[in-house]
Short mmCIF file of C-alpha atoms in Angstrom, two decimals:
data_model
loop_
_atom_site.label_atom_id
_atom_site.label_comp_id
_atom_site.label_asym_id
_atom_site.label_seq_id
_atom_site.Cartn_x
_atom_site.Cartn_y
_atom_site.Cartn_z
CA MET A 29 -0.03 -0.13 -0.20
CA ASN A 30 3.11 2.52 0.83
CA LYS A 31 4.90 1.57 -2.55
CA CYS A 32 1.21 2.09 -4.66
CA PHE A 33 0.76 5.60 -2.36
CA LYS A 34 3.81 6.63 -3.25
CA LEU A 35 4.12 6.13 -7.18
CA ILE A 36 0.49 7.73 -7.53
CA LEU A 37 2.35 10.08 -5.89
CA LEU A 38 5.58 10.50 -8.55
CA LEU A 39 2.83 10.29 -11.39
CA MET A 40 0.79 13.07 -10.23
CA LEU A 41 3.85 15.26 -10.41
CA PHE A 42 5.13 14.03 -13.50
CA SER A 43 2.35 14.76 -15.19
CA HIS A 44 1.72 18.04 -13.30
CA ILE A 45 5.07 18.78 -14.77
CA ILE A 46 4.06 17.39 -18.71
CA THR A 47 0.41 18.74 -18.70
CA ALA A 48 0.52 22.00 -16.05
CA GLN A 49 2.98 24.59 -14.97
CA GLN A 50 6.84 23.61 -17.26
CA ARG A 51 8.79 26.39 -15.87
CA PRO A 52 9.57 26.60 -11.62
CA GLN A 53 7.54 29.15 -9.51
CA TYR A 54 9.12 31.45 -6.80
CA THR A 55 7.77 32.32 -4.30
CA GLN A 56 10.22 35.33 -4.11
CA TYR A 57 9.40 36.25 -7.96
CA VAL A 58 8.99 40.21 -6.61
CA PHE A 59 13.34 39.77 -4.68
CA ASN A 60 14.00 38.76 -8.66
CA ASN A 61 11.68 39.88 -11.29
CA TYR A 62 14.43 39.39 -13.76
CA LEU A 63 13.94 36.08 -13.71
CA LEU A 64 9.76 35.84 -15.28
CA ASN A 65 10.90 38.98 -17.74
CA PRO A 66 14.04 40.31 -19.32
CA ALA A 67 13.21 43.58 -20.31
CA VAL A 68 13.95 44.34 -16.36
CA GLY A 69 17.93 43.42 -17.37
CA GLY A 70 19.79 46.90 -17.14
CA ILE A 71 17.33 48.22 -14.87
CA GLU A 72 19.81 48.87 -11.85
CA ASN A 73 23.25 50.45 -11.91
CA TYR A 74 25.43 48.60 -11.02
CA THR A 75 25.71 44.54 -12.46
CA ASP A 76 23.34 42.40 -10.53
CA VAL A 77 23.39 38.77 -9.99
CA LYS A 78 21.95 36.29 -7.74
CA ALA A 79 21.90 32.67 -7.39
CA GLY A 80 19.06 30.59 -5.55
CA PHE A 81 18.06 26.89 -4.52
CA ARG A 82 14.39 25.90 -4.55
CA LYS A 83 13.29 23.05 -2.66
CA GLN A 84 9.51 22.67 -2.41
CA TRP A 85 7.44 19.91 -0.81
CA THR A 86 10.16 18.60 1.78
CA GLY A 87 9.29 14.95 2.41
CA LEU A 88 8.28 14.57 -0.37
CA ASP A 89 10.36 12.18 -2.89
CA GLY A 90 11.08 13.35 -6.36
CA ALA A 91 9.58 17.37 -5.53
CA PRO A 92 10.54 19.92 -7.60
CA THR A 93 14.51 21.24 -6.45
CA THR A 94 15.32 24.33 -8.25
CA SER A 95 18.54 26.50 -8.83
CA TYR A 96 19.15 29.21 -10.69
CA LEU A 97 22.51 32.22 -10.92
CA THR A 98 21.31 35.16 -12.97
CA VAL A 99 23.23 38.03 -14.27
CA ASN A 100 22.47 41.24 -15.78
CA MET A 101 23.83 44.81 -16.33
CA PRO A 102 23.60 48.11 -17.65
CA LEU A 103 25.10 49.80 -21.02
CA GLY A 104 24.98 53.17 -21.62
CA SER A 105 27.21 55.90 -20.39
CA ASN A 106 24.82 58.89 -19.90
CA PHE A 107 23.37 55.69 -17.19
CA ILE A 108 25.44 54.46 -15.83
CA ASN A 109 28.23 57.94 -15.20
CA GLY A 110 25.64 60.08 -15.32
CA ASP A 111 22.27 58.26 -13.99
CA ALA A 112 20.32 61.70 -12.77
CA THR A 113 19.34 60.02 -10.14
CA ALA A 114 22.40 59.49 -9.02
CA ILE A 115 23.46 59.14 -5.34
CA PRO A 116 26.58 60.24 -3.91
CA ALA A 117 28.87 57.96 -3.12
CA GLY A 118 29.36 56.67 -0.32
CA GLY A 119 24.59 55.43 0.31
CA GLY A 120 23.73 58.96 0.57
CA GLU A 121 19.95 59.25 0.27
CA ASN A 122 17.61 56.20 1.80
CA PRO A 123 15.91 54.42 -1.66
CA MET A 124 13.26 53.21 -0.13
CA SER A 125 12.58 57.74 1.51
CA ARG A 126 9.48 60.00 0.29
CA SER A 127 12.37 62.23 0.07
CA TYR A 128 13.80 60.57 -2.86
CA VAL A 129 10.80 59.46 -4.63
CA GLN A 130 10.41 62.77 -4.39
CA ASN A 131 13.61 63.58 -6.89
CA TYR A 132 13.33 60.50 -8.88
CA MET A 133 14.05 61.66 -12.24
CA ALA A 134 13.41 58.57 -15.15
CA ALA A 135 16.98 56.95 -16.04
CA GLU A 136 18.91 57.74 -19.14
CA PRO A 137 18.23 55.99 -22.41
CA HIS A 138 19.80 52.75 -21.79
CA HIS A 139 21.02 49.10 -22.61
CA GLY A 140 20.53 46.49 -20.45
CA VAL A 141 22.75 42.52 -21.09
CA GLY A 142 22.07 38.93 -19.03
CA LEU A 143 22.42 35.99 -18.72
CA MET A 144 20.30 32.92 -16.67
CA VAL A 145 21.36 29.56 -16.39
CA VAL A 146 17.89 27.26 -14.03
CA ASN A 147 17.71 24.10 -13.52
CA ASP A 148 14.40 22.37 -12.41
CA LYS A 149 14.56 18.76 -10.38
CA ALA A 150 11.11 16.89 -10.23
CA GLY A 151 11.05 12.76 -9.96
CA PRO A 152 13.01 11.58 -13.01
CA LEU A 153 12.43 14.75 -14.95
CA THR A 154 15.49 17.61 -14.90
CA GLN A 155 15.15 20.64 -17.70
CA THR A 156 18.33 23.41 -17.92
CA ASN A 157 17.15 27.18 -19.90
CA ILE A 158 20.25 28.73 -20.71
CA ASP A 159 19.17 31.84 -21.65
CA ALA A 160 21.39 35.01 -22.40
CA THR A 161 18.92 38.85 -22.28
CA TYR A 162 18.84 41.76 -23.70
CA ALA A 163 16.44 44.34 -23.33
CA TYR A 164 16.40 48.49 -23.65
CA HIS A 165 15.34 51.25 -21.67
CA LEU A 166 13.59 54.37 -22.17
CA GLY A 167 12.82 57.36 -20.74
CA LEU A 168 8.53 57.62 -21.44
CA ALA A 169 7.95 61.48 -18.64
CA PRO A 170 10.29 62.54 -15.88
CA ARG A 171 9.53 59.90 -13.99
CA LEU A 172 8.57 56.95 -16.57
CA ASN A 173 10.46 54.63 -18.14
CA LEU A 174 9.66 51.69 -20.31
CA ALA A 175 11.66 49.05 -21.15
CA VAL A 176 11.42 45.95 -23.60
CA GLY A 177 13.21 42.43 -23.44
CA VAL A 178 13.52 39.05 -25.02
CA SER A 179 15.12 36.31 -23.85
CA ALA A 180 16.90 33.65 -26.59
CA GLY A 181 19.03 30.32 -26.27
CA ILE A 182 18.94 26.22 -25.50
CA ALA A 183 16.91 24.49 -23.45
CA HIS A 184 17.65 20.68 -22.51
CA MET A 185 14.91 18.47 -20.70
CA GLY A 186 17.10 14.69 -19.70
CA LEU A 187 14.65 11.63 -18.33
CA ASN A 188 16.41 8.98 -15.94
CA THR A 189 14.99 5.77 -16.87
CA SER A 190 16.91 4.44 -13.87
CA MET A 191 13.94 5.91 -11.17
CA ILE A 192 11.37 4.47 -12.98
CA THR A 193 10.20 1.69 -12.02
CA LEU A 194 7.42 -0.75 -13.87
CA GLU A 195 5.72 -3.36 -14.67
CA ASN A 196 7.02 -4.35 -17.97
CA PRO A 197 11.15 -3.17 -18.16
CA LEU A 198 10.22 -2.28 -21.79
CA ASP A 199 6.40 -0.40 -21.68
CA PRO A 200 6.61 1.05 -25.31
CA ALA A 201 6.51 5.06 -23.39
CA ILE A 202 9.96 4.52 -22.75
CA ALA A 203 11.18 1.32 -25.06
CA ASN A 204 14.34 2.33 -26.50
CA ALA A 205 14.11 5.75 -24.09
CA ASN A 206 15.31 9.27 -25.58
CA THR A 207 17.16 10.15 -22.31
CA SER A 208 18.15 13.32 -23.32
CA GLN A 209 16.79 16.45 -25.93
CA TRP A 210 17.75 20.18 -26.63
CA TYR A 211 15.05 22.22 -28.51
CA PRO A 212 15.70 26.21 -29.01
CA ASP A 213 14.14 28.87 -26.12
CA LEU A 214 11.81 32.04 -26.78
CA GLY A 215 10.87 34.83 -24.45
CA ALA A 216 9.80 37.99 -24.48
CA GLY A 217 9.11 40.88 -22.05
CA VAL A 218 8.26 44.59 -21.11
CA TRP A 219 8.05 46.75 -17.74
CA LEU A 220 6.71 50.29 -17.17
CA TYR A 221 8.47 51.55 -13.64
CA SER A 222 8.62 54.59 -11.94
CA PRO A 223 9.49 55.48 -8.47
CA THR A 224 6.53 54.39 -6.55
CA TYR A 225 4.55 50.98 -8.80
CA TYR A 226 5.57 48.77 -12.23
CA VAL A 227 3.26 47.02 -14.41
CA GLY A 228 4.97 44.07 -16.29
CA ALA A 229 4.20 41.71 -18.82
CA SER A 230 6.28 38.70 -20.47
CA VAL A 231 5.98 35.76 -22.09
CA GLN A 232 8.02 32.41 -22.21
CA GLN A 233 8.92 29.14 -24.16
CA LEU A 234 7.37 31.17 -27.14
CA LEU A 235 8.38 28.03 -29.59
CA LYS A 236 6.49 25.81 -28.92
CA GLN A 237 8.02 21.89 -28.70
CA THR A 238 7.57 18.40 -28.75
CA LEU A 239 9.31 16.15 -25.97
CA TYR A 240 9.44 12.97 -27.17
CA PHE A 241 10.66 9.80 -25.15
CA SER A 242 10.51 6.77 -27.40
CA ALA A 243 10.99 5.48 -30.76
CA ASN A 244 7.37 5.76 -31.57
CA ASN A 245 5.83 8.92 -32.18
CA ALA A 246 2.24 7.54 -30.93
CA TYR A 247 3.92 8.23 -27.68
CA ASN A 248 4.25 11.81 -28.15
CA GLN A 249 2.08 13.30 -27.20
CA SER A 250 4.32 16.03 -24.33
CA GLN A 251 4.74 19.33 -25.91
CA THR A 252 6.29 22.79 -24.32
CA VAL A 253 3.81 25.35 -24.18
CA PRO A 254 3.96 29.32 -23.38
CA HIS A 255 3.77 30.87 -19.74
CA TYR A 256 2.72 33.98 -19.77
CA PHE A 257 3.28 36.07 -16.69
CA LEU A 258 1.73 39.45 -15.51
CA THR A 259 3.08 41.36 -12.49
CA ALA A 260 2.64 44.72 -10.59
CA GLY A 261 3.67 46.03 -7.27
CA ILE A 262 3.01 49.96 -5.65
CA LYS A 263 5.41 51.51 -2.82
CA LEU A 264 3.48 53.25 0.07
CA PHE A 265 4.77 54.73 2.60
CA VAL A 266 3.63 53.85 6.59
CA SER A 267 6.87 57.05 7.62
CA ASP A 268 9.81 57.81 7.04
CA ASP A 269 11.71 54.34 7.92
CA ILE A 270 9.28 52.14 6.51
CA THR A 271 7.97 51.51 3.17
CA PHE A 272 4.68 48.75 2.82
CA MET A 273 4.95 46.78 -1.21
CA PRO A 274 2.12 45.17 -2.27
CA SER A 275 2.37 42.68 -5.77
CA ILE A 276 0.37 40.90 -7.49
CA MET A 277 1.36 38.56 -10.74
CA PHE A 278 -1.18 36.82 -12.54
CA LYS A 279 0.18 33.74 -14.36
CA VAL A 280 -1.52 31.78 -18.02
CA ILE A 281 -0.39 28.21 -19.08
CA LYS A 282 -2.82 26.76 -21.17
CA PRO A 283 -4.41 24.26 -20.60
CA VAL A 284 -4.81 24.59 -16.48
CA PRO A 285 -6.56 27.36 -14.52
CA ASN A 286 -5.23 30.81 -14.44
CA THR A 287 -3.60 31.70 -10.99
CA PHE A 288 -2.18 34.29 -8.81
CA ASP A 289 -0.34 34.87 -6.36
CA ILE A 290 -0.37 37.72 -4.11
CA THR A 291 3.16 38.84 -2.25
CA GLY A 292 3.40 42.41 0.29
CA LYS A 293 6.22 42.80 2.25
CA PHE A 294 7.42 45.77 4.96
CA ALA A 295 10.66 47.23 3.86
CA PHE A 296 12.28 49.00 7.36
CA ARG A 297 15.23 52.49 5.49
CA GLU A 298 17.49 50.52 3.24
CA ARG A 299 18.67 47.25 5.64
CA PHE A 300 16.08 44.29 5.35
CA TRP A 301 12.36 43.83 4.91
CA LEU A 302 9.64 40.98 6.06
CA GLY A 303 6.40 39.99 4.14
CA GLY A 304 3.85 37.98 3.15
CA ALA A 305 3.50 36.07 -0.07
CA TYR A 306 -0.36 33.96 -0.92
CA ARG A 307 -0.58 31.67 -3.81
CA ARG A 308 -4.35 30.64 -5.00
CA ASN A 309 -4.96 27.26 -4.35
CA ASP A 310 -1.80 25.96 -3.61
CA SER A 311 0.03 28.09 -0.58
CA VAL A 312 1.15 30.64 2.17
CA ALA A 313 4.05 32.35 2.23
CA GLY A 314 6.83 33.89 5.13
CA LEU A 315 9.71 36.21 4.00
CA ILE A 316 12.46 37.60 4.94
CA GLY A 317 15.73 39.67 3.63
CA PHE A 318 18.52 41.44 5.06
CA ASN A 319 20.67 43.71 3.19
CA ILE A 320 23.79 42.86 4.55
CA SER A 321 26.14 45.85 2.58
CA SER A 322 26.66 47.83 -0.58
CA PHE A 323 27.88 44.25 -1.76
CA LEU A 324 25.65 41.42 -1.00
CA SER A 325 21.73 41.00 0.78
CA PHE A 326 20.30 37.52 1.49
CA GLY A 327 16.67 36.23 0.96
CA TYR A 328 14.90 33.56 2.62
CA SER A 329 10.85 31.90 2.28
CA TYR A 330 9.29 29.03 3.67
CA ASP A 331 5.97 27.81 2.78
CA PHE A 332 3.12 26.58 4.32
CA THR A 333 1.93 24.41 1.70
CA THR A 334 -2.77 24.28 1.53
CA SER A 335 -3.27 22.11 -1.10
CA ASN A 336 -4.23 18.23 -0.85
CA LEU A 337 -0.09 17.63 -0.72
CA ASN A 338 0.08 19.68 3.01
CA THR A 339 -0.15 15.07 4.25
CA VAL A 340 3.40 14.56 2.79
CA SER A 341 4.93 17.62 2.78
CA ASN A 342 6.87 19.41 5.01
CA GLY A 343 6.31 22.57 2.78
CA THR A 344 9.01 24.40 0.49
CA HIS A 345 12.43 26.05 1.54
CA GLU A 346 13.13 29.21 -0.86
CA PHE A 347 16.73 30.61 -0.69
CA ILE A 348 18.49 33.73 -2.24
CA LEU A 349 21.83 35.18 -1.63
CA GLY A 350 22.45 38.38 -4.19
CA ILE A 351 25.55 40.45 -4.63
CA LEU A 352 25.87 43.80 -5.93
CA LEU A 353 29.30 44.27 -8.81
CA ASN A 354 30.04 47.06 -10.05
CA ASN A 355 28.12 49.18 -7.18
CA ARG A 356 29.37 53.33 -8.39
CA TYR A 357 27.51 55.05 -5.16
CA LYS A 358 27.73 51.54 -2.60
CA VAL A 359 23.49 51.59 -2.61
CA SER A 360 23.12 48.55 0.01
CA CYS A 361 18.95 48.63 -2.12
CA PRO A 362 17.81 48.35 -5.75
CA MET A 363 16.95 52.43 -6.29
CA ARG A 364 14.31 51.15 -8.92
CA SER A 365 12.65 47.88 -8.65
CA PHE A 366 11.07 46.95 -5.21
#
């Protein structure tokens, strides 16, 4: 009975990956929107490096595990060397303060380039995406920017047949299995941002690909599908030292039902933040982050599973480490993203 139960859970996970959401989900997407939208690349006046690790549904064998590394940076001397909102070297004004918002001016037109590597493993399946990104940031108004971006690269899907035990070892669905498949990857996005709000829209996996694990075409029914994201956030001032930032993300991934994430976080000056999140029909989460210095930041979240998997899941852990390179103004938190 125990083996049967585990088999049912593994099949649930397998079907979730193949027929539903095929890209990883993130609780701390607000800490790295670049993961979902290439238009965010180069938004800050430094090289932004982030490494993340997510262990989903701990305690459940074969549950998804995600790790990633992202790097993006701006290009354009007018922005890097003459940013209209540049603050004095050594830090100066708190980017989360009211006065910073009052003095904010749109960024100079500039480019953003970057690279992201994401590895996601669930059960016998492993997916790796390697994408280069390009973005262009344009001032629409004295306090408003629009960025458009694209991502392009390659993806790899691997099947570990040693993790699959079947009654018939020659099951035609995976007989002579093709356990490694490479295919092109393409995405795009737009990002509208001001000192007090942002709105973004993006799509991943624009190019549909057939995933094949058998030499028999009758079993090659799985396909990658586009993932659409709509995000928005606003900055509200509780006091001169405390800022509340609610945000929402809608996800459209056919053929599964549309879903959304709601996140709210309190930032205490530019030093640390606390927050909570809700994911429809899936989880609630607590979040905490520290801007340790002008070089290093750290974020952690814990998801409490609210779906039927809560009987076998011990929750989800997610860690993010941020490094700020070429940080000319020694800021300890983002100036244009929040």
